[in-house]
Short mmCIF file of C-alpha atoms in Angstrom, two decimals:
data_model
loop_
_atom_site.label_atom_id
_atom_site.label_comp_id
_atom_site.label_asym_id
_atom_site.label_seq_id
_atom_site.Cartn_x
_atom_site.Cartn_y
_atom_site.Cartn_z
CA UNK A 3 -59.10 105.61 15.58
CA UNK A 4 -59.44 102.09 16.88
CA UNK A 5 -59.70 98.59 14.21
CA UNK A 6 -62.14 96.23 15.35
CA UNK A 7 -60.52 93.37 13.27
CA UNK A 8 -63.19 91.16 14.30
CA UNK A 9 -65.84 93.23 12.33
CA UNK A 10 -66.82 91.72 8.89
CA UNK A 11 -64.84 93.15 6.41
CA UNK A 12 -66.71 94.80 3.54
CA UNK A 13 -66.30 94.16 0.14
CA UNK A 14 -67.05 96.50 -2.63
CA UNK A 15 -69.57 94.05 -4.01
CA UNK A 16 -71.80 94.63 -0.55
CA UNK A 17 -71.09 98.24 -1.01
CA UNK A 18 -72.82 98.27 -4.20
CA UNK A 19 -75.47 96.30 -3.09
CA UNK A 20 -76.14 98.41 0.26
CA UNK A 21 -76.30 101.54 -1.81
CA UNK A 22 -79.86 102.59 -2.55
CA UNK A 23 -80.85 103.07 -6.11
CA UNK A 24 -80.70 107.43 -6.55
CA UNK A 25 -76.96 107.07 -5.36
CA UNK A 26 -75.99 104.66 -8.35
CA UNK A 27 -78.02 107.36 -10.12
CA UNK A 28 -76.00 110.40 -9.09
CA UNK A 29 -72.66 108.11 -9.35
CA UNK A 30 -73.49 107.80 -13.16
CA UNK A 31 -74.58 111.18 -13.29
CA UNK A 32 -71.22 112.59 -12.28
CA UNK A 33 -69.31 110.43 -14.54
CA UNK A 34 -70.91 111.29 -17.74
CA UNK A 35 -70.57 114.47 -19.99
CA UNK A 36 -72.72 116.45 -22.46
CA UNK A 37 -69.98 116.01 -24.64
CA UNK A 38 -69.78 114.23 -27.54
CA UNK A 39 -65.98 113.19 -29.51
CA UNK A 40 -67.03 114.80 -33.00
CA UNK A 41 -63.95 114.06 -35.56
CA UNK A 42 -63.88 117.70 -37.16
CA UNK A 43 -62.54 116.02 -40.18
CA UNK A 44 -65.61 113.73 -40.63
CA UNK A 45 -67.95 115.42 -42.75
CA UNK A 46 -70.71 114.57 -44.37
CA UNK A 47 -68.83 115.94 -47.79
CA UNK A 48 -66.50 113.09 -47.30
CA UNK A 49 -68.98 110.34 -48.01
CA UNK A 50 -69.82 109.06 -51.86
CA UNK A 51 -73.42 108.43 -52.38
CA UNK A 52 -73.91 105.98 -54.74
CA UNK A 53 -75.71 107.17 -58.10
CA UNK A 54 -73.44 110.33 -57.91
CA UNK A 55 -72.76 112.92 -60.60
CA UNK A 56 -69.22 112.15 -61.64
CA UNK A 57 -69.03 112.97 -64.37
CA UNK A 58 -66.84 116.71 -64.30
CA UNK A 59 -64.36 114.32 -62.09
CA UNK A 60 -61.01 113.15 -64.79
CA UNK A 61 -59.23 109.89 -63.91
CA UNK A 62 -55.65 109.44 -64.75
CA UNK A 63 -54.55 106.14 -65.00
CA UNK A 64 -51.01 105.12 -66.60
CA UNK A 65 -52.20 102.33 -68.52
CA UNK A 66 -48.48 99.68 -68.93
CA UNK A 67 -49.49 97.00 -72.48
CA UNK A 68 -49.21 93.65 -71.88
CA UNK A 69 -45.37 92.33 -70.81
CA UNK A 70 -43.70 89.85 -72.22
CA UNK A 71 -43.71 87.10 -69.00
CA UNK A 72 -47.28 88.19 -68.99
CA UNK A 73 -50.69 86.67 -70.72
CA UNK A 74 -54.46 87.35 -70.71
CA UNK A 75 -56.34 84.72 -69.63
CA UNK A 76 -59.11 84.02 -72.47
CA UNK A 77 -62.02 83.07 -69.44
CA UNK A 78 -61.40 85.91 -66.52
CA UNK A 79 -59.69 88.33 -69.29
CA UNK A 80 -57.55 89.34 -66.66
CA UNK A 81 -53.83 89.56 -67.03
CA UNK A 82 -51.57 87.19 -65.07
CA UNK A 83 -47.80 86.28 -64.91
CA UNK A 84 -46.72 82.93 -66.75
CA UNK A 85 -45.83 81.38 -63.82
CA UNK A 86 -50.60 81.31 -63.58
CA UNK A 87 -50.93 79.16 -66.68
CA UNK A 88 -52.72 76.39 -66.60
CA UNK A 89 -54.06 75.25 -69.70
CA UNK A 90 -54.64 76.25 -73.24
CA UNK A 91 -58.43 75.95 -74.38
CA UNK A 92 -59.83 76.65 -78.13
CA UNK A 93 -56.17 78.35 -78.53
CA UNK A 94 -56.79 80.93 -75.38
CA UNK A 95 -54.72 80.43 -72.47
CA UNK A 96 -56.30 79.79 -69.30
CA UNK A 97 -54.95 80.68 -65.70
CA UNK A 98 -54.78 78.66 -62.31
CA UNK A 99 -57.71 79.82 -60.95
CA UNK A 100 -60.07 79.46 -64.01
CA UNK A 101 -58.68 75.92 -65.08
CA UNK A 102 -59.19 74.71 -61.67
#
């Protein structure tokens, strides 16, 4: 088959644009599935509602007192290493984040 190299060479933009409207339909068409990716895993029993009975359920936490390089900081009551002290107020310590 012969070249005419001084024809206009084509790009696929003009392609696209030359092609009449049911052929981009039938080119989507062919490209798409029924299908849908379900994750067999993903339940619906694997989502929390909030408000939910839970109360049958038993939670085992191993509860460790109070160390000796640690304190409870008397505003946020949570417990933080020494090295979070900030102040002492009314004879409570007070952490970093609190005192700041």
């Amino acid at each position: 088959m012969a070249t005419d190299y001084d024809a206009p060479r084509r790009t696929e933009a003009d392609e696209l644009a030359g092609d009449s409207l049911e052929e981009l339909k039938a080119r989507r068409a062919e490209g798409a599935t029924g299908e849908v990716d379900v994750d067999e895993t993903d339940t619906a029993e694997s989502y929390e509602l909030p408000g939910a009975d839970l109360s049958g359920e038993e939670l085992t936490v191993r509860v460790v007192p109070e160390q000796d390089n640690e304190f409870t900081c008397g505003e946020c009551f949570l417990v933080h290493h020494r090295s979070r002290f900030a102040v002492e107020r009314d004879g409570l310590p007070i952490c970093v984040d609190c005192a700041g």
